Amino acid sequence: MATDPVLASTVAFLRNHPPFDQMEEGLLGELAADLSMAYFPAGAVVLSPDAGPPPYLYIEQRGLVQLQPAEGYHVSAGSVVTLAPGECFSVYALMEKRAVASPYTAASDTFCYRLPVASFNRLLDRSPRFREFSTDYLRSLLRDSRRLIRMHGASAAAEQQAMNQPLRHLATRAPVCCTGDTPLKTALARMHEARVGSIVVVDDARRPIGIFTRHDVLDRVALAGRALDGPISDVMTRAPHTLEASATANDAALLIAQRGLRHVPVTESGVLTGVITERDLFAAQRVTLHGVNRVIARADTAEALAQAGSDVRALVARLHGQGVGAEQLTRLITTLNDTLTQRVITVVAARHDLHGLRWCWLAFGSEGREEQTFSTDQDNGLIFECDGDPADAQLAAAAAARLLPFAQEANQWLARCGVPLCSGNIMAGNPQWCLSLDAWRRQFDAWVRNTSPEALLNSVIFFDFRALHGDASLAQALRAHLNGLVPNNPRFLRQLAHYALEVKPPLGIISDFVLEQDTSDDKDGKGEPFIDLKKSGARLFVDAARVFALAAGIDATHSAARLREAAGKRHLDAMEVASAVDAFHFVQQLRLRAQLAGGEQARASANRLNPATLSEIDRRILKESLRQARRLQERLALDYPP
């Protein structure tokens, strides 16, 4: 490399900032040689939406550059983003050959490196690292974060990709299989020789029609007195749950947790190619999804279910420690809590006379969205339908009178299992939320037509409902009613959008973040500064996703799924939606990390984070994640102007 001191200084600067810190050595020198330095006095516009596609990629070297919000978006301290030295801008505009969406202005005397567009395009072709960075800026930063975490040996790292692996990469061993007429003795011998715990029974086209496991031997063979020369079809589990090889490890983990399985056949276009086990998913069986599921399935007392709840919390903490990513972990937490709740409901329902009633237990809030974290409480309700006239108030009151004692007892049992009672009393045991289908329809009608901001504030979590246990058709009927109701009420959507815009991303003008201060009495106003990752982080994505979903009649309640579906139905930019989903999950990962560090006694501050405790890379990712939240809010502001 040339020994020119200016060039050497430029290379040294670039090496301290992604993606250049990982760029190929020769290409880094060429990049540095193509850069020019530009000076912008305070107040100067560096890039403007009116100037057309930018001629350069800009890399801030010194000073302050501020990104103003798009036109039509209310400007406030929280809506202006300040870029730090080493950060690039105009990446998206260069990739899409368009003007920038918002103006970039020098807030102080500023120096920027400039890379001409021709050099930018050449670098895209020649450097895989730079191409990855440019095509998916946020995911590139996330990759750098994971790399640094691994370098420092943090076991609680967010290794999202591990659970995103297709099963074809995990189930690589040839499956042990046989046909249905194979003698049981022969099948057991094959299992023993291969040292496997299951054998898959297939038809002539190698499609799975059954499965037999080592754990079936006691109940179905030894205790049942079966002859070993009989066909295995007599003792196999028929129509086993299977997954296609394109499914992910996370899909397998969810299926194992939901169904209490040990072995899942893997297929390609329906043809058996392998078997995935919990051991494959979690090395050395450091976690036991099936074990927790088995404990829950066998629990039939409040004490046993309370122990199962403790096991769930211990398991998800270990999963976090093994690097399961935020999207997968929050879904697993929800799945395990669902399983626990369903068992509680089943056991408690057997203690009450509910014969002849059609009912469904509803989950609201984070549980309804399948986004539960370590720190969560109950948000639930009951929906039921009576025989006879659905508008008959006496019939509804009689049904509710039978359901309420059951619901109240179930709420108390869940509290003993470690899922606290809702402080706002949004629970099935509250008569206000134990309603007939007809009454729930009227309730949603009232919320959608009510112009009171307070009524909206108190109702938003109900729009995230999903069926948890019981007759799911009741919840489906309610969702269909809501989907038909909301799109025809633009005033409600505008109010919901304005509610979503009330909280701005805590992005600073001079500093990176706008921090809150703990002003509790014992802190005397001198507590550690923090960002509330729930109120000022995750909520921004959740609220925006809810508006898009309700406007488009989307059934999904999970925020990521809502955003992904809205990309097509609401004509949102697919790349920006993908970045918003990544940003949401990074904020969720920080929440999980903060909650785990805080322990059981820190519920009040479970979502608080001091950004000063983050690595430089994670600070940058958090800032970029909050920018993505702001972009979602900008889109809402344009769709639903004041």
XYZ file of C-alpha atoms in Angstrom:
642
model
C 0.000 0.000 0.000
C 1.218 3.508 -0.735
C 3.023 5.335 2.047
C 1.397 8.711 1.293
C 0.676 10.079 4.826
C -2.722 11.502 3.827
C -3.751 8.184 2.292
C -2.404 6.254 5.308
C -4.366 8.544 7.632
C -7.547 7.959 5.626
C -7.074 4.178 5.706
C -6.445 4.282 9.467
C -9.682 6.256 9.969
C -11.734 3.875 7.841
C -10.402 0.811 9.659
C -12.126 2.016 12.828
C -15.623 1.955 11.319
C -17.846 -0.694 9.695
C -17.997 -1.879 6.984
C -14.476 -0.716 6.219
C -13.001 -2.505 9.249
C -13.801 -5.810 7.512
C -13.094 -4.764 3.922
C -10.540 -6.544 1.771
C -7.106 -4.921 2.311
C -6.354 -4.070 -1.329
C -9.804 -2.650 -1.956
C -9.602 -0.510 1.177
C -6.529 1.234 -0.229
C -8.273 1.782 -3.572
C -11.317 3.171 -1.793
C -9.193 5.592 0.215
C -7.465 6.771 -2.975
C -10.852 7.571 -4.571
C -12.045 9.699 -1.647
C -12.030 13.473 -1.584
C -12.569 15.717 1.438
C -15.348 18.319 1.518
C -15.946 21.056 4.089
C -19.425 22.233 5.105
C -19.838 25.232 7.415
C -22.477 25.171 10.127
C -25.928 25.534 8.586
C -24.902 24.346 5.111
C -27.115 21.781 3.369
C -24.995 18.753 2.519
C -27.720 16.861 0.645
C -31.200 17.993 -0.383
C -34.220 16.076 -1.742
C -34.451 18.753 -4.442
C -30.976 18.034 -5.815
C -31.774 14.703 -7.479
C -29.723 11.510 -7.018
C -26.585 12.270 -4.970
C -23.249 12.232 -6.826
C -21.352 10.839 -3.817
C -21.443 8.477 -0.886
C -20.643 10.595 2.175
C -18.620 9.380 5.166
C -18.606 11.807 8.071
C -15.050 12.480 9.217
C -15.517 15.291 11.750
C -18.273 17.599 12.970
C -22.049 17.096 13.146
C -24.505 16.262 10.368
C -28.202 16.236 11.143
C -30.897 14.358 9.239
C -34.178 16.242 9.242
C -37.501 14.346 9.026
C -39.334 14.045 5.730
C -41.734 16.786 4.669
C -45.074 16.511 6.429
C -43.590 14.967 9.577
C -43.680 17.109 12.695
C -40.184 18.386 13.543
C -39.129 18.067 17.165
C -35.955 17.339 19.080
C -36.778 13.644 19.010
C -37.356 13.579 15.254
C -33.912 14.926 14.248
C -31.068 12.405 13.909
C -27.427 13.355 14.475
C -24.790 11.376 12.594
C -21.462 10.551 14.205
C -17.970 10.384 12.649
C -17.551 7.209 10.630
C -21.210 6.971 9.641
C -22.161 6.813 5.962
C -25.128 8.520 4.398
C -26.898 8.564 1.016
C -26.467 4.755 0.813
C -30.151 4.024 0.109
C -30.414 6.876 -2.406
C -27.358 5.654 -4.317
C -28.596 2.061 -4.359
C -32.025 3.094 -5.649
C -30.728 5.910 -7.910
C -33.047 8.459 -6.351
C -32.853 11.652 -4.352
C -32.559 11.477 -0.573
C -35.907 11.568 1.211
C -34.817 14.102 3.839
C -32.265 16.944 3.978
C -28.840 16.465 5.583
C -27.513 19.645 7.197
C -24.207 20.514 8.872
C -24.983 21.425 12.486
C -21.392 22.548 13.056
C -18.303 22.971 10.911
C -18.108 19.550 9.288
C -15.715 17.544 7.122
C -16.896 14.576 5.049
C -15.133 12.113 2.811
C -16.874 11.773 -0.557
C -16.818 8.677 -2.763
C -17.947 9.345 -6.373
C -20.924 7.324 -7.567
C -18.799 5.536 -10.207
C -16.358 4.376 -7.511
C -19.295 3.407 -5.297
C -20.740 1.173 -8.035
C -17.331 -0.332 -8.790
C -16.836 -1.136 -5.113
C -20.255 -2.835 -5.022
C -19.124 -5.197 -7.778
C -15.726 -5.982 -6.286
C -16.284 -6.131 -2.523
C -18.794 -8.647 -1.107
C -18.466 -6.993 2.322
C -19.287 -3.542 0.961
C -22.147 -4.934 -1.128
C -23.672 -6.603 1.933
C -23.310 -3.384 3.884
C -24.942 -1.280 1.171
C -27.813 -3.581 0.312
C -28.804 -4.165 3.915
C -27.204 -1.556 6.136
C -28.906 -2.519 9.376
C -28.331 -6.256 9.023
C -24.710 -5.510 8.265
C -24.420 -3.639 11.552
C -26.181 -6.497 13.338
C -23.646 -8.930 11.918
C -20.828 -6.742 13.240
C -22.491 -6.688 16.636
C -22.683 -10.478 16.727
C -19.039 -10.737 15.625
C -17.874 -8.452 18.445
C -19.998 -10.288 20.986
C -18.458 -13.595 19.960
C -14.968 -12.064 20.176
C -15.636 -11.036 23.777
C -17.164 -14.405 24.690
C -20.564 -13.141 25.801
C -22.745 -16.244 26.180
C -25.933 -14.153 26.275
C -25.315 -12.992 22.718
C -27.991 -12.467 20.115
C -27.067 -15.062 17.516
C -30.259 -14.761 15.496
C -29.078 -16.755 12.526
C -28.518 -20.005 14.458
C -32.239 -20.668 14.738
C -32.898 -19.500 11.176
C -30.964 -22.411 9.667
C -33.007 -24.622 7.323
C -33.551 -28.116 8.667
C -31.803 -29.616 5.643
C -28.572 -28.250 7.156
C -29.270 -29.845 10.546
C -30.942 -33.176 9.715
C -28.016 -34.481 7.670
C -27.988 -38.090 8.903
C -29.837 -40.629 6.726
C -33.140 -41.469 8.449
C -33.841 -44.947 9.778
C -37.117 -46.079 8.238
C -39.218 -49.105 7.355
C -42.548 -49.989 5.816
C -45.724 -50.633 7.770
C -45.569 -54.412 7.383
C -42.059 -54.644 8.864
C -42.069 -56.950 11.928
C -41.685 -55.024 15.171
C -38.635 -57.111 16.107
C -36.876 -56.110 12.855
C -37.694 -52.437 13.367
C -36.334 -52.486 16.930
C -33.149 -54.181 15.703
C -32.624 -51.448 13.117
C -33.068 -48.766 15.775
C -30.579 -50.528 18.048
C -27.971 -50.964 15.308
C -28.270 -47.327 14.215
C -28.341 -46.109 17.826
C -31.350 -43.890 17.217
C -34.428 -43.254 19.303
C -37.008 -43.501 16.536
C -37.868 -45.199 13.275
C -40.079 -43.575 10.643
C -42.662 -45.734 8.907
C -43.045 -44.844 5.222
C -45.171 -45.884 2.253
C -43.859 -47.066 -1.096
C -43.066 -43.453 -2.091
C -41.084 -42.865 1.158
C -43.757 -40.569 2.527
C -44.031 -40.743 6.348
C -47.178 -42.507 7.510
C -46.120 -43.210 11.095
C -43.349 -43.041 13.676
C -42.278 -45.345 16.506
C -39.912 -44.245 19.277
C -37.969 -45.915 22.036
C -40.359 -44.363 24.543
C -43.277 -46.212 22.898
C -41.752 -49.600 23.697
C -42.877 -49.681 27.345
C -46.499 -48.557 26.893
C -47.294 -50.049 23.505
C -45.202 -53.234 23.473
C -44.024 -54.442 26.886
C -47.037 -53.453 29.013
C -49.489 -54.205 26.218
C -48.024 -57.683 25.718
C -47.510 -57.226 21.990
C -45.866 -60.017 19.998
C -42.592 -58.932 18.417
C -43.438 -60.641 15.150
C -46.445 -58.387 14.545
C -46.253 -55.478 12.059
C -44.979 -52.150 13.316
C -48.090 -50.483 11.890
C -50.021 -51.907 14.870
C -48.042 -49.835 17.411
C -46.790 -46.781 15.490
C -48.072 -43.235 15.938
C -50.029 -42.577 12.772
C -49.869 -39.372 10.669
C -46.857 -37.917 12.505
C -46.154 -34.191 12.540
C -43.572 -33.434 9.858
C -41.675 -30.379 8.617
C -40.327 -29.596 5.180
C -36.543 -29.299 4.869
C -36.948 -25.594 4.056
C -38.455 -24.988 7.525
C -36.117 -23.513 10.123
C -34.693 -24.748 13.381
C -36.992 -22.241 15.040
C -40.030 -23.887 13.390
C -38.871 -27.242 14.768
C -38.332 -25.816 18.256
C -41.829 -24.313 18.260
C -43.388 -27.600 17.090
C -41.502 -29.564 19.773
C -42.617 -27.072 22.417
C -46.232 -26.994 21.241
C -46.739 -30.744 20.741
C -44.348 -32.242 23.275
C -42.474 -34.203 20.601
C -39.020 -35.778 20.684
C -38.544 -36.565 16.990
C -39.826 -34.726 13.903
C -39.515 -36.311 10.423
C -38.115 -33.925 7.804
C -39.321 -34.128 4.198
C -38.591 -32.689 0.754
C -41.843 -32.355 -1.195
C -43.356 -34.885 1.193
C -40.571 -37.471 0.834
C -38.632 -38.431 3.985
C -35.065 -37.062 4.057
C -34.186 -36.949 7.750
C -35.295 -36.677 11.371
C -34.703 -33.674 13.633
C -34.525 -34.050 17.414
C -34.191 -31.663 20.299
C -30.609 -32.830 20.680
C -29.938 -31.580 17.135
C -31.404 -28.185 17.969
C -29.633 -27.682 21.273
C -26.204 -29.250 21.582
C -25.615 -31.669 24.472
C -29.235 -31.177 25.565
C -28.359 -28.157 27.666
C -32.016 -27.211 27.331
C -35.001 -29.537 27.376
C -38.078 -28.197 25.649
C -39.652 -31.619 25.765
C -38.858 -31.986 29.441
C -40.636 -28.737 30.320
C -43.534 -29.672 28.068
C -43.801 -33.068 29.781
C -43.853 -31.462 33.235
C -46.638 -29.095 32.115
C -48.668 -31.915 30.526
C -48.539 -33.974 33.738
C -49.242 -31.130 36.174
C -52.739 -31.275 37.665
C -52.446 -29.173 40.832
C -51.712 -25.515 41.438
C -48.416 -26.442 43.089
C -47.277 -28.615 40.178
C -48.233 -25.932 37.659
C -46.377 -23.309 39.705
C -43.258 -25.483 39.491
C -43.820 -25.824 35.736
C -43.958 -22.031 35.491
C -40.619 -21.825 37.271
C -39.198 -24.390 34.842
C -40.393 -22.285 31.892
C -38.602 -19.197 33.207
C -35.404 -21.166 33.831
C -35.552 -22.704 30.371
C -36.012 -19.436 28.478
C -33.152 -17.902 30.456
C -30.907 -20.771 29.299
C -32.145 -20.376 25.719
C -31.197 -16.714 25.849
C -27.795 -17.695 27.170
C -27.315 -20.084 24.253
C -27.791 -17.257 21.770
C -31.368 -17.725 20.552
C -32.389 -14.524 18.749
C -35.145 -12.151 19.841
C -37.786 -13.128 17.278
C -37.380 -16.807 18.034
C -37.032 -16.350 21.783
C -40.131 -14.177 22.230
C -42.105 -16.695 20.159
C -40.745 -19.553 22.298
C -41.549 -17.694 25.517
C -45.080 -17.148 24.220
C -45.404 -20.775 23.077
C -44.295 -22.129 26.441
C -46.538 -19.679 28.306
C -49.387 -20.685 25.970
C -48.798 -24.337 26.834
C -48.739 -23.538 30.540
C -51.868 -21.373 30.292
C -53.720 -24.009 28.280
C -52.905 -26.607 30.923
C -54.064 -24.280 33.705
C -57.324 -23.647 31.847
C -57.862 -27.366 31.221
C -57.279 -28.320 34.856
C -59.337 -25.453 36.285
C -62.176 -25.893 33.765
C -62.594 -29.498 34.945
C -63.400 -28.123 38.401
C -66.399 -26.136 37.085
C -69.655 -26.961 35.337
C -69.131 -25.553 31.841
C -71.039 -28.262 30.006
C -72.962 -26.981 26.993
C -71.095 -23.647 26.811
C -69.091 -22.570 23.752
C -66.229 -20.380 24.901
C -62.709 -19.282 23.978
C -59.922 -17.847 26.129
C -58.445 -14.770 24.412
C -54.908 -13.409 24.761
C -54.343 -9.660 24.424
C -51.283 -7.389 24.369
C -47.826 -8.915 24.029
C -49.191 -12.444 24.488
C -51.735 -11.828 21.757
C -48.895 -10.614 19.518
C -46.682 -13.597 20.492
C -44.046 -11.128 21.686
C -43.769 -11.920 25.367
C -40.507 -11.125 27.126
C -39.207 -12.244 30.517
C -41.179 -9.488 32.230
C -44.883 -9.907 31.441
C -48.257 -10.005 33.138
C -51.736 -11.279 32.296
C -53.860 -9.671 29.578
C -56.731 -12.000 28.740
C -60.470 -12.297 28.285
C -63.279 -14.730 27.493
C -65.620 -14.833 24.529
C -68.644 -17.133 24.500
C -71.820 -17.787 22.561
C -75.211 -18.790 23.904
C -77.842 -21.015 22.369
C -80.846 -18.975 21.321
C -81.062 -15.280 20.600
C -77.482 -13.819 20.735
C -78.939 -10.470 21.775
C -80.786 -11.963 24.778
C -79.148 -10.241 27.748
C -80.486 -12.758 30.261
C -78.984 -15.705 28.390
C -75.629 -13.915 28.178
C -75.719 -13.013 31.875
C -76.460 -16.624 32.834
C -73.565 -17.914 30.722
C -71.193 -15.292 32.140
C -72.241 -16.218 35.675
C -71.092 -19.807 35.014
C -67.840 -18.781 33.313
C -66.641 -16.078 35.709
C -65.783 -18.315 38.719
C -63.756 -20.543 36.381
C -61.973 -17.538 34.824
C -61.209 -15.939 38.184
C -59.723 -19.165 39.511
C -57.659 -19.570 36.317
C -56.326 -16.017 36.718
C -55.248 -16.801 40.277
C -53.581 -20.070 39.258
C -51.663 -18.259 36.502
C -50.483 -15.720 39.060
C -49.147 -18.595 41.194
C -47.340 -19.859 38.081
C -45.386 -16.604 37.835
C -47.630 -14.661 35.411
C -48.720 -11.679 37.549
C -52.265 -10.377 37.650
C -52.885 -7.402 35.371
C -52.738 -4.137 37.306
C -55.415 -2.734 34.999
C -57.649 -5.787 35.614
C -57.738 -6.747 31.921
C -58.417 -10.378 32.725
C -61.021 -13.001 31.905
C -62.185 -13.013 35.512
C -63.334 -9.387 35.216
C -67.029 -9.332 34.122
C -66.140 -6.459 31.801
C -63.984 -8.792 29.692
C -66.065 -11.983 29.900
C -68.519 -11.285 27.104
C -70.619 -12.975 24.469
C -69.572 -12.755 20.821
C -72.381 -10.286 20.236
C -71.244 -8.147 23.185
C -67.625 -8.202 22.015
C -68.765 -7.029 18.579
C -70.650 -4.139 20.179
C -67.604 -3.326 22.310
C -65.327 -3.080 19.264
C -68.000 -1.032 17.458
C -67.935 1.420 20.362
C -64.126 1.644 20.408
C -63.892 2.228 16.669
C -66.570 4.924 16.703
C -65.446 6.649 19.907
C -63.536 9.900 19.388
C -62.120 10.027 22.925
C -58.283 9.755 23.070
C -58.580 8.186 26.521
C -60.906 5.467 25.196
C -58.422 4.724 22.429
C -55.523 4.545 24.893
C -57.422 2.003 26.982
C -58.418 -0.176 24.029
C -55.333 -0.597 21.831
C -54.118 -3.878 23.356
C -57.502 -5.497 22.652
C -56.935 -5.124 18.905
C -54.056 -7.627 19.225
C -56.297 -10.475 20.399
C -55.890 -14.108 19.390
C -57.496 -17.380 20.434
C -55.525 -19.236 23.093
C -57.796 -22.081 24.234
C -61.299 -23.269 23.498
C -63.504 -22.691 20.455
C -61.247 -20.683 18.135
C -64.092 -20.077 15.673
C -65.489 -17.475 18.084
C -62.248 -15.479 17.910
C -62.182 -15.890 14.129
C -65.697 -14.497 13.874
C -64.697 -11.522 16.012
C -61.584 -10.888 13.890
C -63.692 -11.004 10.703
C -66.073 -8.461 12.238
C -63.201 -6.165 13.181
C -61.576 -6.465 9.743
C -64.846 -5.426 8.145
C -65.356 -2.584 10.586
C -62.039 -0.705 10.692
C -61.282 -0.001 6.993
C -64.637 1.795 6.710
C -63.788 4.136 9.588
C -60.975 6.432 8.409
C -61.419 8.682 11.430
C -60.572 5.803 13.756
C -57.490 4.891 11.709
C -56.357 8.513 11.787
C -56.781 8.613 15.568
C -54.933 5.313 15.931
C -52.111 6.644 13.748
C -51.887 9.844 15.794
C -51.716 7.738 18.955
C -48.830 5.812 17.356
C -47.056 9.106 16.655
C -47.345 10.466 20.199
C -44.046 8.950 21.343
C -41.024 9.940 19.256
C -37.798 7.960 19.004
C -35.381 9.193 21.709
C -32.792 10.435 19.218
C -30.720 13.447 20.209
C -29.637 16.477 18.205
C -26.217 16.937 19.778
C -25.872 13.624 21.620
C -26.947 10.280 20.175
C -29.942 9.778 22.472
C -32.415 11.741 24.579
C -32.298 10.054 27.979
C -34.779 9.959 30.848
C -33.698 10.352 34.471
C -34.806 8.246 37.411
C -36.602 10.740 39.679
C -37.916 8.313 42.288
C -37.712 9.536 45.872
C -34.854 7.284 46.877
C -32.817 8.436 43.887
C -33.250 12.142 44.719
C -33.408 12.850 40.980
C -29.856 11.579 40.514
C -30.495 8.095 39.218
C -28.834 6.574 36.187
C -30.042 8.002 32.846
C -31.907 5.539 30.651
C -34.038 4.805 27.598
C -37.283 2.947 28.233
C -36.932 0.231 25.593
C -40.619 -0.663 25.783
C -42.247 2.767 25.797
C -39.712 4.559 23.578
C -38.486 1.584 21.557
C -40.608 -1.512 20.933
C -43.892 0.399 21.185
C -42.991 2.536 18.156
C -42.857 -0.549 15.913
C -45.832 -2.292 17.548
C -48.126 0.726 17.200
C -47.194 1.367 13.566
C -47.622 -2.312 12.655
C -51.061 -2.340 14.307
C -52.275 0.605 12.210
C -51.019 -0.925 8.954
C -52.589 -4.300 9.813
C -56.008 -2.952 10.795
C -56.106 -0.677 7.748
C -55.364 -3.615 5.434
C -57.575 -6.197 7.178
C -54.578 -8.359 8.114
C -55.376 -11.223 10.517
C -51.819 -11.554 11.873
C -51.139 -10.097 15.311
C -47.343 -10.549 15.488
C -45.769 -7.158 14.700
C -43.146 -8.545 12.309
C -45.784 -10.543 10.423
C -48.038 -7.486 10.264
C -45.265 -5.371 8.766
C -44.276 -8.064 6.268
C -47.856 -8.519 5.072
C -48.394 -4.764 4.969
C -45.422 -4.407 2.623
C -47.568 -5.857 -0.158
C -51.007 -4.680 0.841
C -50.051 -1.116 1.803
C -47.313 -0.699 -0.838
C -44.569 -0.206 1.734
C -40.962 -0.396 0.567
C -39.898 -4.029 1.082
C -36.292 -3.134 1.968
C -37.405 -0.595 4.560
C -39.873 -3.074 6.049
C -37.127 -5.714 6.330
C -34.904 -3.172 8.082
C -37.751 -2.154 10.398
C -38.319 -5.807 11.368
C -34.601 -6.250 12.101
C -34.623 -3.030 14.114
C -37.650 -4.165 16.140
C -35.997 -7.460 16.990
C -32.774 -5.737 18.020
C -34.723 -3.551 20.461
C -36.465 -6.686 21.724
C -33.069 -8.357 22.182
C -31.881 -5.427 24.301
C -35.083 -5.677 26.368
C -34.499 -9.381 26.994
C -30.888 -8.706 27.949
C -31.881 -5.905 30.351
C -34.663 -7.981 31.941
C -32.410 -10.974 32.437
C -29.740 -8.790 34.035
C -32.316 -7.129 36.304
C -33.655 -10.390 37.709
C -37.018 -11.096 39.303
C -36.954 -8.071 41.594
C -36.542 -5.400 38.904
C -39.935 -5.371 37.180
C -40.364 -1.592 37.477
C -37.113 -0.956 35.634
C -37.053 -4.131 33.528
C -37.075 -2.233 30.218
C -34.569 0.473 31.126
C -31.217 0.714 29.407
C -28.371 3.165 29.778
C -26.847 3.337 26.254
C -23.468 4.076 27.836
C -23.323 0.403 28.836
C -23.460 -0.721 25.187
C -20.549 -1.391 22.892
C -19.898 1.148 20.142
C -21.404 -1.172 17.535
C -24.554 -1.798 19.594
C -24.950 1.945 20.197
C -24.854 2.495 16.451
C -27.341 -0.306 15.860
C -29.678 1.085 18.512
C -29.483 4.506 16.893
C -30.120 3.029 13.439
C -32.983 0.943 14.859
C -34.622 4.067 16.253
C -34.181 5.733 12.858
C -36.091 2.835 11.339
C -38.869 3.463 13.862
C -38.889 7.080 12.808
C -39.192 6.084 9.146
C -42.274 4.010 10.017
C -43.712 7.004 11.825
C -42.963 9.241 8.843
C -44.948 6.887 6.637
C -47.837 6.951 9.111
C -47.726 10.755 9.201
C -47.937 10.900 5.413
C -50.801 8.379 5.266
C -52.714 10.006 8.120
C -51.830 13.734 8.254
C -53.162 15.840 11.150
